[in-house]
């Protein structure tokens, strides 16, 4: 008979192994892109011929992707601000208040998360086209921003809601007892305590918008964001400039994700340390 | 935490609710209604005619072509759910029980992979799955495949991409469910003499059901709209519903048709959601209590 110890060891190894396999799976295309960005060959076959930085040079020499970067950055910046503000207000209403039609509010504000992005984009495209016929405008960056806000706000809402959920409201009571006005309570107590959640939500929102393809594809009209630039590029044929572009794309994203998680965890630790043992 | 009752006379409540409610109303609910309305219109010479007829719906219900593709889409979605759950459960379980020290770092890595540009990642899969790509090189290096495997531009390629893009959702819902399980319940089960395996199947697994179900539903609903994967990795050989929708807009310029196909997919998704909600509601008393 197998000993208990041996069996436990097998289970442990299998479980840890599953995480390792998952990470390998998740990073297979990402690592491959980074590796291919340093190829010296024009054809993208493995194993890679030799090391070179020529495709990064090519990117600098032929910066036709640059307008797309500007568009993506504009869209991401504006959508991030709108989605984070709306998401924060929504999260407070979700968790802290009780009001009539609250369930309806919850369903409607959560629903875009359950929508395939393509369908969300199509539904909004139809609306903007009909509206555009009446009011004489066509889809462009502004409609992309609206689409991103609708898609991303539920994500921001959920992230901030987690922070609101762990919120210690006695601190607000204390401030109010000490004579602070409503606005002062919000500025001095509520906002600083929710800030880590809001910050993570903003980072999340920025990256979701920056990398968004589906919603932009439906709503951008003739304007191009970076994912659309890459999509129309790879539809024509693969070229080694895309791995280089991808690698440049990964570095700031990884830093931002790391920073957001670090902030969130530090705040959580502080919160737990500050709370009395119950 | 306690929550404050508020009435609609309170400006604070209006300020918190109104902006988001208006955005969702004007840019989500109204467009949905509009889409439903458009399915009863027709097109002539690529221009929309405002009428009220059932041409589009009779076309959709009378042509098996649409339903073959819809059925394939649902089938792919179901396979995607099964594979995603099989991948997500063990990893979420390992993160809550075995790898607690590194759990934060691993989660950052997963979130980063999830948040990165989907087009670039899908392009990365081309380089991995290509005949002369990394996967085939690795297989022949290990001496496993004398001939190159054709994965790219097949439904298998599509499936790999779909699982890749969606497996994160059940990972997080299951992780949250597992993390909330009271450790004392597990210990009590051991005390009562149950083996680890029995405890897992009779305590841990039933308690993780909400995460399991919600993760499964998320993957199913979201995979109904998969577009990049069949297009880029599937090579367009066996198109899914998304391709039909794209064609009806871009190639045929038939908005009512595209709107109707969109509505069909939304109805399939909504029915699944309703069914799953009823199921979870019936099976887990905890969920019922929470909702009450």
XYZ file of C-alpha atoms in Angstrom:
570
model
C 0.000 0.000 0.000
C 1.147 3.506 -0.773
C 2.124 5.421 2.297
C 0.126 8.496 3.224
C 3.241 10.630 2.981
C 4.030 9.485 -0.505
C 0.481 10.090 -1.648
C 0.462 13.604 -0.215
C 3.752 14.332 -1.930
C 2.273 13.236 -5.254
C -0.768 15.478 -4.774
C 1.436 18.418 -3.767
C 3.673 17.970 -6.788
C 0.693 17.686 -9.122
C -0.871 20.874 -7.758
C 2.311 22.914 -7.880
C 2.987 21.436 -11.303
C -0.404 22.597 -12.542
C 0.464 26.179 -11.626
C 3.829 25.921 -13.375
C 2.131 24.495 -16.477
C -0.476 27.246 -16.383
C 2.202 29.931 -16.261
C 4.049 28.249 -19.131
C 0.793 28.228 -21.098
C 0.036 31.880 -20.331
C 3.536 33.017 -21.161
C 4.163 30.830 -24.220
C 3.062 33.465 -26.763
C 4.451 36.363 -24.727
C 7.936 34.862 -24.316
C 7.892 33.760 -27.946
C 7.157 37.315 -29.071
C 9.973 38.700 -26.957
C 12.372 36.064 -28.315
C 11.419 36.744 -31.925
C 11.857 40.479 -31.466
C 15.625 39.866 -31.330
C 15.832 37.744 -34.456
C 18.212 38.693 -37.220
C 16.100 36.966 -39.847
C 13.188 38.270 -41.825
C 11.203 35.029 -41.568
C 9.694 34.124 -38.236
C 10.648 30.455 -37.864
C 12.039 28.661 -34.867
C 14.828 28.197 -33.851
C 15.833 31.816 -34.259
C 18.792 32.403 -36.556
C 20.751 34.971 -34.671
C 20.560 37.877 -32.310
C 20.052 41.418 -33.543
C 18.344 44.650 -32.618
C 17.595 45.546 -36.224
C 13.795 45.310 -35.854
C 13.805 47.844 -33.060
C 15.802 50.076 -35.384
C 13.259 49.417 -38.116
C 10.503 50.578 -35.758
C 12.310 53.865 -35.171
C 13.131 54.349 -38.839
C 9.583 53.669 -39.985
C 7.333 55.095 -37.327
C 4.017 54.594 -39.179
C 2.620 52.979 -36.040
C 3.119 56.200 -34.136
C -0.255 57.869 -34.829
C -1.885 54.673 -33.563
C 0.121 54.952 -30.335
C -1.040 58.537 -29.866
C -4.657 57.501 -30.495
C -4.394 54.577 -28.082
C -2.837 56.770 -25.409
C -5.537 59.432 -25.770
C -8.346 56.896 -25.653
C -6.803 55.041 -22.714
C -6.163 58.215 -20.693
C -9.674 59.626 -21.113
C -11.447 56.274 -20.658
C -9.377 55.536 -17.558
C -10.412 58.761 -15.864
C -14.092 58.389 -16.774
C -14.294 54.666 -15.969
C -12.494 55.081 -12.643
C -14.660 57.995 -11.480
C -17.893 56.305 -12.567
C -16.742 52.971 -11.158
C -15.838 54.475 -7.791
C -19.173 56.273 -7.443
C -20.941 53.106 -8.549
C -19.024 50.935 -6.086
C -19.991 53.183 -3.180
C -23.622 53.019 -4.267
C -23.383 49.233 -4.661
C -22.000 48.474 -1.228
C -22.577 51.325 1.168
C -26.088 52.490 0.387
C -29.488 50.863 0.318
C -31.984 52.472 -2.031
C -34.966 51.719 -4.218
C -34.127 50.065 -7.530
C -30.702 49.119 -6.176
C -30.891 45.625 -7.654
C -31.788 47.040 -11.022
C -28.833 49.426 -10.736
C -26.545 46.512 -9.878
C -27.700 44.375 -12.780
C -27.404 47.156 -15.339
C -23.964 48.321 -14.194
C -22.609 44.762 -14.086
C -24.128 43.492 -17.338
C -21.425 44.727 -19.777
C -18.967 42.414 -18.004
C -21.133 39.465 -19.038
C -21.297 40.636 -22.631
C -18.967 39.310 -25.291
C -17.033 42.398 -26.315
C -17.776 41.881 -29.972
C -21.512 42.028 -29.354
C -21.123 45.050 -27.097
C -19.239 46.766 -29.891
C -21.782 45.816 -32.548
C -24.745 46.937 -30.451
C -23.122 50.305 -29.833
C -22.030 50.635 -33.440
C -25.633 50.245 -34.582
C -26.750 52.884 -32.117
C -24.033 55.346 -33.103
C -24.706 54.785 -36.783
C -28.409 55.482 -36.402
C -27.673 58.422 -34.129
C -24.983 59.618 -36.515
C -27.479 59.614 -39.375
C -29.803 61.831 -37.412
C -27.249 64.145 -35.843
C -24.691 64.007 -38.629
C -21.573 62.599 -37.050
C -19.529 59.478 -37.758
C -17.748 57.059 -35.495
C -14.241 57.922 -34.393
C -12.099 58.254 -31.299
C -14.954 59.785 -29.270
C -17.197 56.779 -29.844
C -14.296 54.451 -29.040
C -13.907 56.235 -25.701
C -17.611 55.849 -24.923
C -17.409 52.164 -25.835
C -14.377 51.652 -23.610
C -16.071 53.418 -20.697
C -19.128 51.146 -20.954
C -16.938 48.039 -21.188
C -14.361 48.960 -18.542
C -16.434 50.677 -15.827
C -17.837 47.362 -14.474
C -14.262 46.089 -13.991
C -13.293 49.275 -12.154
C -16.490 49.074 -10.117
C -15.772 45.521 -8.951
C -12.179 46.358 -7.978
C -13.171 49.462 -5.991
C -16.139 47.593 -4.468
C -13.723 45.127 -2.855
C -11.989 48.065 -1.196
C -15.303 49.626 -0.120
C -16.357 46.293 1.337
C -13.397 46.221 3.730
C -13.958 49.839 4.697
C -14.185 50.741 8.384
C -16.986 53.284 8.577
C -16.430 54.082 12.272
C -13.564 56.286 11.084
C -16.051 58.415 9.185
C -18.323 58.564 12.221
C -15.391 59.689 14.340
C -14.525 62.457 11.890
C -18.140 63.585 11.783
C -18.292 63.609 15.576
C -15.186 65.744 15.590
C -17.082 68.296 13.504
C -15.939 67.586 9.959
C -18.284 68.539 7.123
C -19.502 65.971 4.592
C -16.917 67.073 2.043
C -14.127 67.095 4.601
C -15.034 63.556 5.652
C -14.865 62.439 2.046
C -11.599 64.242 1.319
C -9.775 63.356 4.526
C -11.146 59.906 5.370
C -13.162 58.169 2.657
C -11.001 58.955 -0.348
C -7.603 58.175 1.230
C -8.930 54.855 2.525
C -10.361 53.891 -0.845
C -7.357 55.171 -2.792
C -5.487 51.845 -3.133
C -8.557 50.261 -4.707
C -9.157 53.259 -6.929
C -5.515 53.220 -8.013
C -5.622 49.510 -8.947
C -8.877 50.105 -10.769
C -7.294 52.942 -12.751
C -4.292 50.820 -13.772
C -6.581 47.949 -14.717
C -8.780 50.332 -16.706
C -5.795 51.840 -18.497
C -4.412 48.499 -19.594
C -7.822 47.146 -20.605
C -8.362 50.196 -22.764
C -4.811 50.226 -24.140
C -5.011 46.616 -25.271
C -8.651 46.614 -26.307
C -9.348 45.293 -29.753
C -12.986 44.265 -30.037
C -14.724 47.447 -28.939
C -12.289 49.689 -30.821
C -12.596 47.533 -33.941
C -16.351 48.115 -34.001
C -16.405 51.764 -33.063
C -13.259 53.419 -34.396
C -14.452 54.240 -37.912
C -11.356 55.330 -39.811
C -9.269 56.087 -36.719
C -6.726 53.461 -35.674
C -5.617 52.396 -32.242
C -2.526 50.272 -31.711
C -4.317 46.876 -31.513
C -6.153 47.695 -34.740
C -2.894 48.712 -36.397
C -1.386 45.362 -35.429
C -4.503 43.443 -36.466
C -4.580 44.930 -39.944
C -0.814 44.393 -40.153
C -0.846 40.699 -39.312
C -3.828 40.168 -41.593
C -1.525 41.065 -44.477
C 1.397 38.966 -43.289
C 3.682 38.501 -40.332
C 6.695 40.731 -40.069
C 9.405 40.842 -37.411
C 8.466 44.397 -36.469
C 5.393 43.111 -34.573
C 7.356 41.082 -32.011
C 9.540 44.145 -31.412
C 6.459 46.334 -31.048
C 4.922 43.765 -28.682
C 8.020 43.677 -26.487
C 8.032 47.460 -26.182
C 4.355 47.177 -25.237
C 4.928 44.591 -22.484
C 7.472 46.433 -20.366
C 5.369 49.410 -19.150
C 2.352 47.131 -18.680
C 4.265 44.745 -16.446
C 5.614 47.639 -14.383
C 2.133 49.118 -13.961
C 0.572 45.808 -12.906
C 3.365 45.204 -10.409
C 3.009 48.699 -8.982
C -0.772 48.415 -8.595
C -0.557 45.065 -6.839
C 2.209 46.309 -4.562
C 0.136 49.367 -3.548
C -2.978 47.292 -2.959
C -1.242 44.750 -0.787
C 0.588 47.345 1.262
C -2.683 49.118 1.933
C -4.417 45.869 2.863
C -1.663 45.043 5.320
C -1.934 48.482 6.856
C -5.696 48.185 7.088
C -5.465 44.810 8.795
C -2.869 46.098 11.212
C -5.003 49.117 12.077
C -8.161 47.131 12.701
C -8.837 46.044 16.294
C -8.837 42.296 16.835
C -12.428 41.178 16.697
C -20.207 46.375 7.368
C -23.439 48.269 7.691
C -24.994 50.178 4.839
C -26.984 53.367 4.945
C -30.517 53.564 3.705
C -30.931 56.455 1.327
C -33.859 57.955 -0.502
C -33.808 59.541 -3.905
C -34.131 62.964 -2.278
C -30.578 62.654 -1.015
C -28.208 64.514 -3.377
C -25.329 62.233 -2.349
C -27.180 59.192 -3.651
C -28.118 60.944 -6.884
C -24.502 62.034 -7.403
C -23.238 58.485 -6.874
C -25.839 56.718 -8.995
C -27.007 59.096 -11.705
C -23.883 59.508 -13.914
C -23.222 55.798 -14.257
C -26.918 54.996 -14.599
C -27.258 57.522 -17.405
C -24.160 56.248 -19.238
C -25.417 52.667 -19.054
C -28.906 53.702 -20.100
C -27.895 55.810 -23.086
C -24.966 53.735 -24.321
C -25.942 50.222 -23.315
C -29.669 49.687 -22.744
C -30.947 51.994 -25.482
C -28.493 50.515 -28.035
C -29.715 47.046 -27.064
C -33.318 48.079 -27.661
C -32.232 49.705 -30.910
C -30.578 46.480 -32.045
C -33.743 44.541 -31.321
C -35.741 47.128 -33.254
C -33.366 46.989 -36.231
C -34.022 43.280 -36.730
C -37.494 44.186 -37.996
C -36.176 46.516 -40.699
C -34.995 45.730 -44.204
C -32.272 46.922 -46.545
C -32.520 47.980 -50.134
C -29.482 48.821 -52.229
C -27.368 48.717 -49.073
C -29.552 51.312 -47.429
C -31.641 50.804 -44.355
C -35.405 50.979 -44.858
C -37.507 51.798 -41.841
C -40.434 49.427 -41.951
C -41.860 46.741 -39.797
C -41.509 43.269 -41.204
C -40.192 39.838 -40.473
C -38.045 39.282 -43.578
C -34.849 38.928 -41.567
C -36.293 36.578 -39.006
C -37.840 34.335 -41.639
C -34.484 34.264 -43.422
C -32.650 33.311 -40.247
C -35.112 30.635 -39.239
C -35.358 29.130 -42.706
C -31.657 28.845 -43.536
C -29.886 25.947 -41.808
C -26.553 27.590 -42.697
C -26.942 30.044 -39.810
C -27.923 27.367 -37.357
C -25.030 25.088 -38.283
C -22.674 27.916 -37.384
C -24.612 28.862 -34.241
C -24.539 25.238 -33.126
C -20.806 25.040 -33.796
C -20.309 28.231 -31.781
C -22.235 26.782 -28.829
C -20.324 23.511 -29.135
C -16.965 25.294 -29.138
C -18.111 27.379 -26.172
C -19.030 24.247 -24.208
C -15.696 22.559 -24.950
C -13.970 25.793 -23.965
C -15.862 25.796 -20.642
C -14.825 22.226 -19.814
C -11.148 22.770 -20.661
C -11.006 26.143 -18.892
C -12.507 24.711 -15.699
C -10.157 21.732 -15.797
C -7.237 24.137 -16.058
C -8.592 26.708 -13.615
C -9.653 24.525 -10.713
C -6.359 22.813 -9.851
C -4.414 26.050 -10.197
C -6.855 28.036 -8.063
C -6.802 25.220 -5.509
C -3.015 25.144 -5.516
C -2.867 28.923 -5.045
C -5.133 28.816 -1.978
C -3.675 25.707 -0.340
C -0.109 25.081 -1.453
C 1.569 28.182 -2.831
C 0.448 30.796 -0.349
C 3.908 32.375 -0.085
C 4.173 33.020 -3.813
C 0.466 33.510 -4.423
C 0.793 37.306 -4.774
C 3.596 37.113 -7.340
C 1.851 34.391 -9.323
C -1.334 36.425 -9.386
C 0.538 39.458 -10.712
C 1.980 37.321 -13.499
C -1.472 35.983 -14.371
C -3.108 39.420 -14.289
C -0.381 40.824 -16.508
C -0.818 38.032 -19.044
C -4.550 38.667 -18.974
C -4.295 42.422 -19.437
C -1.841 42.409 -22.313
C -3.021 43.287 -25.793
C -5.051 40.316 -27.095
C -4.064 40.913 -30.718
C -0.376 40.683 -29.878
C -0.874 37.547 -27.791
C -2.849 35.930 -30.575
C -0.077 36.818 -33.005
C 2.319 35.224 -30.511
C 0.315 32.008 -30.781
C 0.820 32.012 -34.547
C 4.565 31.988 -33.937
C 4.165 29.171 -31.400
C 1.792 26.960 -33.371
C 3.164 27.471 -36.870
C 4.558 24.458 -38.757
C 7.983 25.945 -38.189
C 7.024 27.375 -34.842
C 8.123 26.794 -31.282
C 5.672 23.973 -30.475
C 6.651 21.826 -33.445
C 10.342 22.490 -32.847
C 9.922 21.426 -29.223
C 8.056 18.262 -30.206
C 10.688 17.161 -32.666
C 13.456 18.130 -30.235
C 11.901 15.816 -27.676
C 11.639 13.174 -30.363
C 7.887 13.012 -30.124
C 6.762 14.061 -33.549
C 8.639 13.008 -36.655
C 6.342 15.173 -38.737
C 5.209 18.682 -38.075
C 1.782 18.949 -36.523
C -0.760 21.175 -38.141
C -2.397 23.026 -35.292
C -2.504 26.475 -36.757
C -5.533 27.202 -38.935
C -7.581 24.344 -37.485
C -10.395 24.359 -34.892
C -7.791 23.128 -32.390
C -5.887 26.362 -32.917
C -9.087 28.318 -32.315
C -9.745 26.360 -29.128
C -6.240 26.945 -27.775
C -6.688 30.676 -28.306
C -10.143 30.719 -26.706
C -9.034 28.805 -23.610
C -5.970 31.025 -23.429
C -8.017 34.210 -23.419
C -10.814 33.023 -21.105
C -9.349 30.588 -18.539
C -8.441 33.531 -16.301
C -12.081 34.249 -15.455
C -12.893 30.900 -13.760
C -9.461 30.970 -12.128
C -10.406 34.096 -10.246
C -14.002 33.153 -9.427
C -12.900 29.724 -8.151
C -9.985 31.256 -6.282
C -12.333 33.690 -4.517
C -14.721 30.860 -3.603
C -11.921 28.680 -2.268
C -10.300 31.509 -0.335
C -13.574 32.180 1.455
C -13.969 28.609 2.720
C -13.686 28.507 6.485
C -10.556 26.484 7.265
C -12.260 25.182 10.419
C -14.775 23.262 8.320
C -11.955 21.378 6.629
C -10.221 20.705 9.941
C -13.490 19.565 11.494
C -13.889 17.079 8.668
C -10.393 15.699 9.364
C -11.201 15.496 13.077
C -14.311 13.523 12.284
C -12.048 10.997 10.605
C -12.621 11.827 6.960
C -9.688 11.310 4.626
C -8.202 14.190 2.646
C -9.846 12.967 -0.522
C -13.238 12.548 1.102
C -12.951 15.992 2.693
C -12.125 17.490 -0.680
C -15.161 15.954 -2.353
C -17.611 16.489 0.481
C -16.526 19.827 1.933
C -14.221 21.810 -0.345
C -15.758 21.024 -3.715
C -19.409 21.703 -2.730
C -18.390 24.960 -1.070
C -16.541 26.105 -4.177
C -19.637 25.638 -6.343
C -20.570 29.340 -6.643
C -17.133 30.116 -8.087
C -17.226 27.057 -10.289
C -20.632 27.883 -11.746
C -20.046 31.585 -12.201
C -16.681 30.897 -13.837
C -18.232 28.363 -16.198
C -21.031 30.732 -17.162
C -18.591 33.593 -17.766
C -16.444 31.473 -20.072
C -19.490 30.203 -21.952
C -21.065 33.601 -22.470
C -17.822 35.341 -23.397
C -16.729 32.623 -25.808
C -19.935 33.061 -27.815
C -18.352 36.259 -29.151
C -14.888 34.863 -29.909
C -13.689 36.554 -33.069
C -9.911 36.980 -33.071
C -9.225 33.318 -32.338
C -11.234 31.745 -35.187
C -10.072 34.504 -37.533
C -6.357 34.511 -36.760
C -5.678 31.025 -35.336
C -8.518 29.123 -36.993
C -7.666 30.525 -40.391
C -11.335 31.025 -41.212
C -11.772 27.335 -42.068
C -14.646 26.769 -39.655
C -16.173 30.168 -38.945
C -18.047 30.921 -35.742
C -21.016 33.217 -35.142
C -18.742 36.262 -34.865
C -17.651 35.788 -38.476
C -21.281 35.693 -39.624
C -21.911 38.960 -37.834
C -18.815 40.576 -39.303
C -19.781 39.494 -42.808
C -23.317 40.781 -42.501
C -21.944 44.195 -41.579
C -18.829 44.489 -43.713
C -19.442 42.329 -46.765
C -23.194 42.344 -47.148
C -23.841 45.699 -45.455
C -27.044 44.224 -44.098
C -27.540 45.783 -40.677
C -30.842 44.100 -39.835
C -29.234 40.705 -40.460
C -26.218 41.538 -38.297
C -28.503 42.880 -35.592
C -30.641 39.734 -35.671
C -27.617 37.427 -35.415
C -26.369 39.523 -32.509
C -29.730 39.197 -30.800
C -29.710 35.409 -31.303
C -26.322 35.173 -29.574
C -27.430 37.471 -26.761
C -30.548 35.347 -26.212
C -28.465 32.162 -26.073
C -26.184 33.814 -23.519
C -29.027 35.244 -21.463
C -30.867 31.903 -21.340
C -27.686 30.210 -20.133
C -27.256 32.848 -17.462
C -30.855 32.488 -16.290
C -30.558 28.706 -16.237
C -27.303 28.828 -14.290
C -28.728 31.346 -11.833
C -31.721 29.074 -11.179
C -29.391 26.117 -10.763
C -27.052 27.826 -8.301
C -30.045 29.209 -6.464
C -31.507 25.747 -6.026
C -28.301 23.956 -5.166
C -26.549 26.217 -2.732
C -28.424 27.452 0.330
C -25.527 29.845 0.957
C -26.236 31.687 -2.276
C -29.901 31.915 -1.409
C -29.148 33.368 1.986
C -26.749 35.886 0.522
C -29.254 37.116 -2.024
C -32.084 37.382 0.469
